[in-house]
Tab-separated table of C-alpha atoms and ligand atoms in Angstrom:
chain	number	residue	atom	x	y	z
A	1	MET	CA	0.000	0.000	0.000
A	2	SER	CA	1.227	3.506	-0.718
A	3	PHE	CA	0.583	6.800	1.028
A	4	ASN	CA	-1.181	7.982	-2.158
A	5	SER	CA	-4.119	5.678	-1.529
A	6	LEU	CA	-4.871	7.058	1.928
A	7	GLY	CA	-6.589	10.200	0.739
A	8	LEU	CA	-3.910	12.630	1.921
A	9	SER	CA	-3.299	15.942	0.158
A	10	GLU	CA	-0.331	16.626	-2.131
A	11	ALA	CA	1.252	18.907	0.463
A	12	LEU	CA	1.217	16.122	3.049
A	13	LEU	CA	2.461	13.495	0.590
A	14	LYS	CA	5.363	15.782	-0.265
A	15	ALA	CA	6.248	16.198	3.412
A	16	VAL	CA	6.000	12.448	4.006
A	17	SER	CA	8.267	11.649	1.091
A	18	LYS	CA	10.733	14.266	2.327
A	19	GLN	CA	10.959	12.239	5.534
A	20	GLY	CA	11.979	9.232	3.463
A	21	TYR	CA	8.818	7.241	4.193
A	22	THR	CA	7.772	5.217	1.195
A	23	ALA	CA	4.898	3.181	2.597
A	24	PRO	CA	2.513	3.750	5.499
A	25	SER	CA	3.013	1.589	8.567
A	26	PRO	CA	0.110	-0.706	9.562
A	27	ILE	CA	-1.207	1.711	12.184
A	28	GLN	CA	-1.089	4.512	9.611
A	29	GLN	CA	-2.913	2.397	7.028
A	30	LYS	CA	-5.665	1.685	9.504
A	31	ALA	CA	-5.948	4.947	11.421
A	32	ILE	CA	-5.504	7.619	8.733
A	33	PRO	CA	-8.682	6.863	6.681
A	34	LEU	CA	-10.779	6.499	9.849
A	35	ILE	CA	-9.570	9.801	11.267
A	36	LEU	CA	-10.165	11.528	7.926
A	37	GLU	CA	-13.735	10.176	8.030
A	38	GLY	CA	-14.201	11.853	11.403
A	39	LYS	CA	-14.419	8.690	13.481
A	40	ASP	CA	-13.334	8.450	17.103
A	41	VAL	CA	-10.396	6.063	17.284
A	42	LEU	CA	-9.101	3.950	20.131
A	43	ALA	CA	-5.671	2.773	19.049
A	44	SER	CA	-3.310	0.362	20.674
A	45	ALA	CA	0.118	1.433	19.478
A	46	GLN	CA	3.420	2.105	21.099
A	47	THR	CA	6.450	4.115	20.086
A	48	GLY	CA	8.035	2.687	16.974
A	49	THR	CA	4.794	1.899	15.162
A	50	GLY	CA	4.601	5.266	13.399
A	51	LYS	CA	1.621	6.239	15.542
A	52	THR	CA	2.517	9.934	15.626
A	53	ALA	CA	2.220	10.314	11.866
A	54	GLY	CA	-0.855	8.091	12.146
A	55	PHE	CA	-2.786	10.811	13.918
A	56	THR	CA	-0.827	13.920	12.890
A	57	LEU	CA	-1.198	13.534	9.127
A	58	PRO	CA	-5.012	13.266	9.043
A	59	ILE	CA	-5.375	16.020	11.648
A	60	LEU	CA	-3.238	18.357	9.544
A	61	GLN	CA	-5.296	17.490	6.498
A	62	LYS	CA	-8.529	18.294	8.329
A	63	LEU	CA	-7.194	21.539	9.755
A	64	SER	CA	-5.938	22.728	6.394
A	65	GLN	CA	-9.218	22.096	4.601
A	66	GLY	CA	-11.604	24.998	4.353
A	67	GLN	CA	-10.935	28.609	5.173
A	68	GLN	CA	-8.590	29.572	7.966
A	69	LEU	CA	-10.159	31.935	10.482
A	70	ARG	CA	-8.314	35.221	10.808
A	71	LYS	CA	-7.940	34.895	14.573
A	72	ARG	CA	-6.696	31.364	14.696
A	73	PRO	CA	-8.336	29.511	17.566
A	74	ILE	CA	-6.819	26.253	18.754
A	75	ARG	CA	-8.691	23.571	16.795
A	76	ALA	CA	-6.694	20.470	17.639
A	77	LEU	CA	-5.171	19.561	20.982
A	78	VAL	CA	-2.685	16.757	21.580
A	79	LEU	CA	-2.107	15.852	25.233
A	80	THR	CA	1.061	13.952	26.105
A	81	PRO	CA	2.426	12.726	29.439
A	82	THR	CA	5.946	14.174	29.204
A	83	ARG	CA	7.668	17.149	27.761
A	84	GLU	CA	9.990	14.919	25.759
A	85	LEU	CA	7.063	13.324	23.999
A	86	ALA	CA	5.366	16.715	23.547
A	87	ALA	CA	8.511	18.049	21.877
A	88	GLN	CA	8.767	14.972	19.662
A	89	VAL	CA	5.157	15.211	18.538
A	90	HIS	CA	5.647	18.899	17.815
A	91	ASN	CA	8.719	18.111	15.699
A	92	ASN	CA	6.608	15.680	13.700
A	93	VAL	CA	3.829	18.228	13.301
A	94	LYS	CA	6.310	20.827	12.070
A	95	ALA	CA	7.868	18.411	9.586
A	96	TYR	CA	4.563	17.209	8.172
A	97	SER	CA	3.027	20.702	7.961
A	98	GLU	CA	5.991	22.204	6.127
A	99	PHE	CA	3.965	22.736	2.946
A	100	LEU	CA	0.734	23.777	4.663
A	101	ASP	CA	-0.522	27.013	6.142
A	102	ILE	CA	-0.764	25.555	9.630
A	103	ARG	CA	0.549	26.976	12.870
A	104	SER	CA	1.538	24.748	15.739
A	105	ALA	CA	2.953	25.202	19.220
A	106	VAL	CA	4.098	23.087	22.114
A	107	ILE	CA	3.725	23.880	25.809
A	108	PHE	CA	5.042	21.992	28.822
A	109	GLY	CA	6.033	22.668	32.386
A	110	GLY	CA	9.454	23.147	33.887
A	111	VAL	CA	10.468	26.002	31.599
A	112	ASN	CA	9.669	29.707	31.389
A	113	GLN	CA	6.134	30.123	30.107
A	114	LYS	CA	6.726	33.497	28.394
A	115	PRO	CA	7.840	32.262	24.963
A	116	GLN	CA	5.042	29.700	24.987
A	117	VAL	CA	2.485	32.398	25.808
A	118	ALA	CA	3.804	34.658	23.046
A	119	THR	CA	3.462	31.891	20.434
A	120	ILE	CA	-0.055	31.040	21.528
A	121	ARG	CA	-1.132	34.685	21.467
A	122	ASN	CA	-0.148	34.764	17.787
A	123	GLY	CA	-2.740	32.091	17.130
A	124	VAL	CA	-2.128	28.377	16.625
A	125	ASP	CA	-4.167	25.723	14.868
A	126	ILE	CA	-2.726	22.737	16.691
A	127	LEU	CA	-1.390	22.710	20.216
A	128	ILE	CA	0.666	19.949	21.810
A	129	ALA	CA	0.690	20.123	25.582
A	130	THR	CA	1.300	18.366	28.839
A	131	PRO	CA	-1.821	18.591	31.017
A	132	GLY	CA	-0.469	20.674	33.935
A	133	ARG	CA	0.966	23.552	31.927
A	134	LEU	CA	-2.110	23.594	29.720
A	135	LEU	CA	-4.403	24.031	32.722
A	136	ASP	CA	-2.061	26.636	34.140
A	137	LEU	CA	-2.212	28.776	31.027
A	138	GLN	CA	-5.919	28.219	30.660
A	139	ASN	CA	-6.438	29.414	34.250
A	140	GLN	CA	-4.368	32.483	33.503
A	141	GLY	CA	-6.651	33.240	30.556
A	142	VAL	CA	-3.805	32.877	28.066
A	143	LEU	CA	-5.629	30.372	25.896
A	144	SER	CA	-9.107	29.181	25.138
A	145	LEU	CA	-10.084	25.599	24.442
A	146	ALA	CA	-13.595	26.520	23.304
A	147	LYS	CA	-12.972	25.859	19.611
A	148	ILE	CA	-11.278	22.476	19.857
A	149	GLU	CA	-12.517	20.105	17.167
A	150	ILE	CA	-10.074	17.225	17.657
A	151	LEU	CA	-8.613	15.907	20.904
A	152	VAL	CA	-5.749	13.412	21.030
A	153	LEU	CA	-4.665	11.608	24.172
A	154	ASP	CA	-1.215	10.273	23.284
A	155	GLU	CA	0.310	7.526	25.423
A	156	ALA	CA	-2.840	7.642	27.507
A	157	ASP	CA	-1.695	4.735	29.676
A	158	ARG	CA	1.365	6.683	30.740
A	159	MET	CA	-0.758	9.725	31.496
A	160	LEU	CA	-2.900	7.628	33.813
A	161	ASP	CA	0.203	6.018	35.349
A	162	MET	CA	1.468	9.479	36.133
A	163	GLY	CA	-1.737	10.519	37.841
A	164	PHE	CA	-3.096	12.856	35.169
A	165	LEU	CA	-6.645	11.488	35.113
A	166	LYS	CA	-8.091	14.409	37.078
A	167	ASP	CA	-6.385	16.957	34.852
A	168	ILE	CA	-7.533	15.171	31.715
A	169	LYS	CA	-11.115	15.269	32.973
A	170	LYS	CA	-10.804	18.971	33.758
A	171	ILE	CA	-9.470	19.669	30.281
A	172	ILE	CA	-12.202	17.648	28.603
A	173	ASN	CA	-14.788	19.688	30.505
A	174	LEU	CA	-13.320	22.831	28.979
A	175	ILE	CA	-13.619	21.728	25.381
A	176	PRO	CA	-16.760	21.378	23.251
A	177	THR	CA	-18.647	18.104	23.589
A	178	ARG	CA	-18.963	17.835	19.819
A	179	ARG	CA	-15.450	16.874	18.854
A	180	GLN	CA	-13.419	14.013	17.462
A	181	ASN	CA	-11.476	11.962	20.010
A	182	LEU	CA	-8.376	9.901	19.360
A	183	LEU	CA	-6.887	7.843	22.148
A	184	PHE	CA	-3.497	6.157	21.721
A	185	SER	CA	-2.212	3.767	24.322
A	186	ALA	CA	0.390	1.000	24.455
A	187	THR	CA	-1.856	-1.084	26.683
A	188	PHE	CA	-5.606	-1.478	27.111
A	189	SER	CA	-5.941	-1.687	30.865
A	190	LYS	CA	-9.269	-1.486	32.667
A	191	GLU	CA	-8.535	2.173	33.396
A	192	ILE	CA	-7.940	2.935	29.722
A	193	LYS	CA	-11.156	1.176	28.771
A	194	ASN	CA	-13.031	3.220	31.387
A	195	LEU	CA	-11.532	6.420	30.032
A	196	ALA	CA	-12.464	5.408	26.497
A	197	ASN	CA	-16.021	4.527	27.546
A	198	GLU	CA	-16.411	7.860	29.248
A	199	PHE	CA	-15.062	10.151	26.544
A	200	LEU	CA	-15.073	8.454	23.160
A	201	HIS	CA	-18.135	8.238	20.901
A	202	HIS	CA	-18.490	4.820	19.279
A	203	PRO	CA	-14.768	4.481	18.796
A	204	VAL	CA	-13.264	2.237	16.158
A	205	LEU	CA	-10.621	-0.039	17.636
A	206	VAL	CA	-7.285	-0.064	15.826
A	207	GLU	CA	-4.347	-2.229	16.808
A	208	ALA	CA	-0.709	-2.214	15.815
A	209	THR	CA	1.380	-4.763	17.591
A	210	PRO	CA	5.119	-4.303	18.040
A	211	GLU	CA	5.522	-7.108	15.457
A	212	ASN	CA	4.393	-4.814	12.699
A	213	SER	CA	6.104	-1.658	13.808
A	214	THR	CA	8.222	0.521	11.550
A	215	VAL	CA	11.336	-0.671	13.365
A	216	ASP	CA	10.628	-4.163	12.075
A	217	ALA	CA	12.477	-3.585	8.828
A	218	ILE	CA	15.614	-2.706	10.738
A	219	GLU	CA	18.204	-5.296	11.544
A	220	GLN	CA	19.308	-4.536	15.067
A	221	LYS	CA	22.431	-5.818	16.728
A	222	VAL	CA	24.283	-5.209	19.959
A	223	TYR	CA	28.038	-5.596	20.379
A	224	ARG	CA	28.981	-6.071	23.991
A	225	VAL	CA	32.337	-4.376	24.380
A	226	ALA	CA	34.639	-2.876	26.994
A	227	LYS	CA	34.112	0.871	27.195
A	228	GLU	CA	37.693	1.743	26.287
A	229	LYS	CA	37.589	-0.482	23.201
A	230	LYS	CA	34.525	1.134	21.665
A	231	THR	CA	36.447	3.563	19.465
A	232	ASP	CA	38.639	0.827	17.987
A	233	LEU	CA	35.611	-1.364	17.439
A	234	ILE	CA	33.602	1.272	15.621
A	235	ILE	CA	36.568	2.071	13.388
A	236	LYS	CA	37.010	-1.630	12.624
A	237	LEU	CA	33.314	-2.101	11.797
A	238	ILE	CA	33.222	0.884	9.448
A	239	SER	CA	36.535	0.001	7.774
A	240	ASP	CA	35.969	-3.762	7.430
A	241	GLY	CA	32.420	-3.263	6.213
A	242	ASN	CA	33.582	-0.480	3.883
A	243	TRP	CA	30.509	1.456	4.990
A	244	LYS	CA	30.027	4.711	3.161
A	245	GLN	CA	27.234	6.593	4.919
A	246	VAL	CA	27.113	6.020	8.628
A	247	LEU	CA	25.222	8.048	11.213
A	248	VAL	CA	26.748	7.634	14.668
A	249	PHE	CA	25.062	8.753	17.862
A	250	THR	CA	26.921	9.808	20.981
A	251	ARG	CA	25.378	11.013	24.207
A	252	THR	CA	27.407	14.191	24.584
A	253	LYS	CA	28.840	16.935	22.410
A	254	HIS	CA	32.344	16.309	23.734
A	255	GLY	CA	31.961	12.622	23.018
A	256	ALA	CA	30.953	13.472	19.444
A	257	ASN	CA	34.009	15.693	18.966
A	258	ARG	CA	36.373	13.145	20.474
A	259	LEU	CA	35.109	10.297	18.361
A	260	CYS	CA	35.134	12.404	15.235
A	261	LYS	CA	38.805	13.311	15.753
A	262	LYS	CA	39.791	9.666	16.289
A	263	MET	CA	38.002	8.622	13.126
A	264	VAL	CA	39.672	11.304	11.084
A	265	SER	CA	43.084	10.290	12.417
A	266	SER	CA	42.341	6.704	11.345
A	267	GLY	CA	41.624	7.852	7.831
A	268	ILE	CA	37.811	7.862	7.974
A	269	THR	CA	36.243	11.136	6.889
A	270	ALA	CA	33.907	12.287	9.651
A	271	SER	CA	32.081	15.392	10.854
A	272	ALA	CA	30.387	16.116	14.147
A	273	ILE	CA	27.044	17.834	14.415
A	274	HIS	CA	25.786	19.111	17.759
A	275	GLY	CA	24.488	22.108	19.651
A	276	ASN	CA	27.857	23.869	19.948
A	277	LYS	CA	28.361	23.935	16.184
A	278	SER	CA	27.323	27.017	14.272
A	279	GLN	CA	24.522	26.731	11.756
A	280	GLY	CA	27.135	27.148	9.007
A	281	ALA	CA	29.235	24.275	10.320
A	282	ARG	CA	26.173	22.053	10.612
A	283	THR	CA	25.007	22.810	7.089
A	284	LYS	CA	28.495	22.103	5.754
A	285	ALA	CA	28.765	18.814	7.670
A	286	LEU	CA	25.356	17.701	6.458
A	287	ALA	CA	26.087	18.653	2.852
A	288	GLY	CA	29.367	16.688	2.955
A	289	PHE	CA	27.565	13.690	4.390
A	290	LYS	CA	24.862	13.834	1.756
A	291	ASN	CA	27.248	14.160	-1.190
A	292	ASN	CA	29.378	11.292	0.176
A	293	SER	CA	32.519	13.327	0.764
A	294	VAL	CA	32.065	12.632	4.496
A	295	ARG	CA	31.529	8.984	5.409
A	296	VAL	CA	30.541	9.388	9.027
A	297	LEU	CA	28.296	11.929	10.696
A	298	VAL	CA	28.587	11.874	14.475
A	299	ALA	CA	25.564	13.455	16.132
A	300	THR	CA	23.902	13.990	19.478
A	301	ASP	CA	20.179	13.252	19.756
A	302	ILE	CA	19.084	16.850	19.764
A	303	ALA	CA	21.255	17.794	16.796
A	304	ALA	CA	20.000	14.808	14.829
A	305	ARG	CA	16.384	15.767	15.326
A	306	GLY	CA	14.952	17.323	12.219
A	307	LEU	CA	18.019	16.466	10.122
A	308	ASP	CA	16.882	16.132	6.570
A	309	ILE	CA	18.599	12.891	5.581
A	310	PRO	CA	16.628	10.139	3.926
A	311	LEU	CA	17.313	6.406	4.263
A	312	LEU	CA	20.645	5.521	5.752
A	313	PRO	CA	22.093	2.041	5.470
A	314	HIS	CA	23.887	2.196	8.832
A	315	VAL	CA	23.125	3.781	12.168
A	316	ILE	CA	25.483	3.135	15.066
A	317	ASN	CA	24.810	3.937	18.691
A	318	PHE	CA	28.275	4.579	20.059
A	319	GLU	CA	26.462	4.945	23.354
A	320	LEU	CA	22.904	3.968	24.126
A	321	PRO	CA	20.547	6.835	24.892
A	322	ASN	CA	19.315	6.989	28.466
A	323	ILE	CA	15.782	7.658	27.254
A	324	SER	CA	14.527	4.506	25.585
A	325	GLU	CA	12.262	6.331	23.117
A	326	ASP	CA	15.315	8.096	21.698
A	327	TYR	CA	16.679	4.716	20.639
A	328	VAL	CA	13.611	4.135	18.491
A	329	HIS	CA	13.995	7.554	16.889
A	330	ARG	CA	17.681	7.014	16.262
A	331	ILE	CA	17.232	3.682	14.544
A	332	GLY	CA	14.188	5.049	12.673
A	333	ARG	CA	16.797	6.767	10.498
A	334	THR	CA	17.581	3.479	8.811
A	335	GLY	CA	15.717	0.617	7.174
A	336	ARG	CA	12.759	2.695	6.257
A	337	ALA	CA	9.905	0.967	4.488
A	338	GLY	CA	11.486	-1.812	2.544
A	339	ALA	CA	15.018	-0.472	2.250
A	340	SER	CA	17.417	-2.637	4.221
A	341	GLY	CA	19.009	-0.976	7.197
A	342	GLU	CA	21.210	-1.934	10.068
A	343	ALA	CA	21.270	-0.425	13.539
A	344	ILE	CA	24.239	-1.375	15.664
A	345	SER	CA	24.738	-0.501	19.310
A	346	LEU	CA	28.033	-0.689	21.160
A	347	VAL	CA	27.100	-1.512	24.720
A	348	SER	CA	29.454	-1.467	27.692
A	349	ALA	CA	28.650	-2.930	31.107
A	350	ASP	CA	27.396	0.362	32.551
A	351	GLU	CA	24.748	0.585	29.804
A	352	THR	CA	23.109	-2.724	30.685
A	353	THR	CA	20.092	-1.073	32.312
A	354	TYR	CA	19.543	1.196	29.308
A	355	LEU	CA	19.593	-1.839	27.043
A	356	ARG	CA	17.033	-3.618	29.199
A	357	ASP	CA	14.769	-0.551	29.244
A	358	ILE	CA	14.983	-0.271	25.449
A	359	GLU	CA	14.159	-3.940	24.941
A	360	LYS	CA	11.241	-3.595	27.315
A	361	LEU	CA	9.889	-0.577	25.458
A	362	MET	CA	10.108	-2.336	22.105
A	363	GLY	CA	8.984	-5.703	23.411
A	364	LEU	CA	11.881	-7.567	21.802
A	365	LYS	CA	15.372	-8.889	22.494
A	366	ILE	CA	18.161	-7.472	20.374
A	367	PRO	CA	20.689	-10.124	19.257
A	368	VAL	CA	24.050	-9.753	20.999
A	369	ASP	CA	27.502	-10.428	19.555
A	370	ILE	CA	31.037	-10.153	20.906
A	371	LEU	CA	33.990	-9.681	18.566
A	372	GLU	CA	37.323	-11.283	19.322
A	373	GLY	CA	39.744	-8.732	20.688
A	374	PHE	CA	36.866	-6.438	21.726
A	375	GLU	CA	35.457	-8.457	24.605
A	376	PRO	CA	33.558	-6.712	27.409
A	377	ASP	CA	35.422	-6.131	30.634
A	378	PRO	CA	34.280	-8.915	33.012
A	379	ASN	CA	35.134	-6.757	36.032
A	380	ALA	CA	33.326	-3.619	34.896
A	381	SER	CA	30.432	-2.445	37.010
A	382	THR	CA	26.971	-2.629	35.481
A	383	ALA	CA	25.930	0.438	37.462
A	384	PRO	CA	25.197	3.288	35.064
A	385	LYS	CA	27.946	5.858	34.775
A	386	LYS	CA	27.219	9.198	36.449
A	387	GLN	CA	25.801	11.638	33.930
A	388	GLY	CA	26.237	15.340	33.461
A	389	GLN	CA	29.540	15.902	31.731
A	390	GLY	CA	28.025	18.784	29.867
A	391	GLY	CA	26.251	17.027	26.987
A	392	GLY	CA	23.905	19.131	24.917
A	393	ARG	CA	20.853	17.216	25.897
A	394	ASN	CA	21.765	17.373	29.564
A	395	GLN	CA	21.746	21.098	29.420
A	396	GLN	CA	18.607	21.416	27.425
A	397	ARG	CA	16.521	18.859	29.157
A	398	ALA	CA	17.824	18.963	32.683
A	399	TYR	CA	15.233	19.355	35.360
A	400	LYS	CA	15.018	19.099	39.105
A	401	PRO	CA	12.499	16.562	40.327
A	402	LYS	CA	9.939	18.223	42.566
A	403	PRO	CA	8.080	16.592	45.439
A	404	GLN	CA	5.511	14.000	44.434
A	405	SER	CA	2.662	16.101	45.696
A	406	SER	CA	3.366	18.630	42.967
A	407	ARG	CA	1.517	17.826	39.754
A	408	ARG	CA	3.836	19.982	37.741
A	409	SER	CA	6.663	17.655	38.627
A	410	ASP	CA	4.810	14.872	36.848
A	411	GLU	CA	5.247	16.651	33.571
A	412	ALA	CA	8.930	16.480	33.959
A	413	GLY	CA	8.699	12.758	34.358
A	414	ASN	CA	7.991	11.984	38.015
A	415	SER	CA	5.580	9.197	38.692
A	416	GLY	CA	2.491	9.293	40.789
A	417	ASN	CA	2.134	6.655	43.485
A	418	ASN	CA	0.165	3.909	41.867
A	419	LYS	CA	0.471	0.318	40.934
A	420	ASN	CA	2.272	1.053	37.697
A	421	ALA	CA	4.863	3.143	39.403
A	422	GLY	CA	7.552	0.520	38.736
A	423	ARG	CA	7.518	1.347	35.066
A	424	ASN	CA	7.762	5.046	35.806
A	425	ARG	CA	10.498	4.481	38.266
A	426	ASN	CA	12.514	3.025	35.404
A	427	ARG	CA	11.916	6.085	33.311
A	428	ASN	CA	12.673	8.404	36.187
A	429	ARG	CA	15.765	6.516	37.078
A	430	ASN	CA	16.907	7.171	33.533
A	431	ARG	CA	16.053	10.819	33.643
A	432	ASN	CA	17.599	11.378	37.031
A	433	ARG	CA	20.806	9.905	35.771
A	434	ARG	CA	21.200	12.615	33.208
B	501	LIG	P1	6.483	6.829	16.324
B	501	LIG	O1	5.942	5.451	16.558
B	501	LIG	O2	5.439	7.775	15.859
B	501	LIG	O3	7.243	7.326	17.512
B	501	LIG	O4	7.531	6.715	15.093
B	501	LIG	C1	8.677	5.919	15.172
B	501	LIG	C2	9.651	6.215	14.042
B	501	LIG	O5	9.144	5.752	12.789
B	501	LIG	C3	9.946	7.698	13.857
B	501	LIG	O6	11.335	7.854	13.749
B	501	LIG	C4	9.269	8.052	12.549
B	501	LIG	O7	9.971	9.074	11.872
B	501	LIG	C5	9.299	6.746	11.792
B	501	LIG	N1	8.179	6.567	10.838
B	501	LIG	C6	6.890	6.970	10.997
B	501	LIG	N2	6.145	6.600	9.932
B	501	LIG	C7	6.970	5.931	9.085
B	501	LIG	C8	6.797	5.288	7.813
B	501	LIG	N3	5.611	5.249	7.200
B	501	LIG	N4	7.880	4.705	7.244
B	501	LIG	C9	9.057	4.734	7.868
B	501	LIG	N5	9.315	5.318	9.050
B	501	LIG	C10	8.280	5.906	9.672
């Protein structure tokens, strides 16, 4: 099946093809036509299935049809449990609406509200928000939810886990009763079913299991290796495989620079791309990578976001990300829709917990290999290494956990006290490590 048969406009098809997607994922095939028809949808889909495009594309199509009102009221609202997810959804919205006259904004707690308020005052068609900050701004009279036509609850199970049910109910009471509802959740617990029964109107059930996720086409592999042998191993893999276009992820800007230098001194052309690089340097690095004069692009997660590079044969995680969802986004850069792709992760003992969290999120085990001469250190501790050596993402996403009684703290990733708290504790453990 192709995107063309889903009833999406030319502008959206152009944006989708710019992302390098050639075929819709199963959840997209099922959800997009239903959402375009105006149906309420209850979808079981987790990260990695392409769910974000599954609801964003049809929403953008609906919002761009007909005349835009001069004073743009918020017409679509996407609620997410965390600011990371809110930012990711917003990045998707921006990418897919590139050729449309659509304004979007993202709001979440833990940062100064002024820039968010200024953007909203200019008028936005689609708003992505975490519940607490949304209610805050609504209480302050900064925004109105009276013209919402479409409501999305993304990762609804996580929102309930984090104790957002009351806020969600408050928000729903502020928006018109005649609206389209889309609820996305990795699991269908009793609580999710109750929520769906309460707020959705004759929803159509759509399921996308991890087996048919977009990451399925990607061959994933882990090399267990001693930390100090990672650089030699990555150089060996790239040289022996004669790989030409390799995107490498490091966790910090310094790590990216260091690795880049070592590669260059081993005769592999490489450029680093991260937050400390000027726009000019980034553009140059990207252009070199695209025209094959640079074999390796070493990037941090934030710098890689929004990079316009289609289909890469090889993605290497020099270090695993401490946020599991980032792994899915990293490897999503390869093996897209039919094209073969390989995602390799070099994992040292102290990254064992990250690996487990990633496998848990994706519901699969990644095959592990050990290369002779690059064996893991049997005496190395499996305790995660202390974070905070000044990586770009650390600076941009750092937050101080607040007491549990504070709802705002939930938006930054703290869990509520409930029976699913174990899962959140994992996430929080990751975040607190940064
Ligand atoms: P999501 O499940 O929405 O978090 O998306 C997971 C990854 O799949 C992201 O990196 C998307 O850019 C990518 N993706 C979404 N739709 C497609 C598609 N139709 N083909 C290939 N990759 C996709």
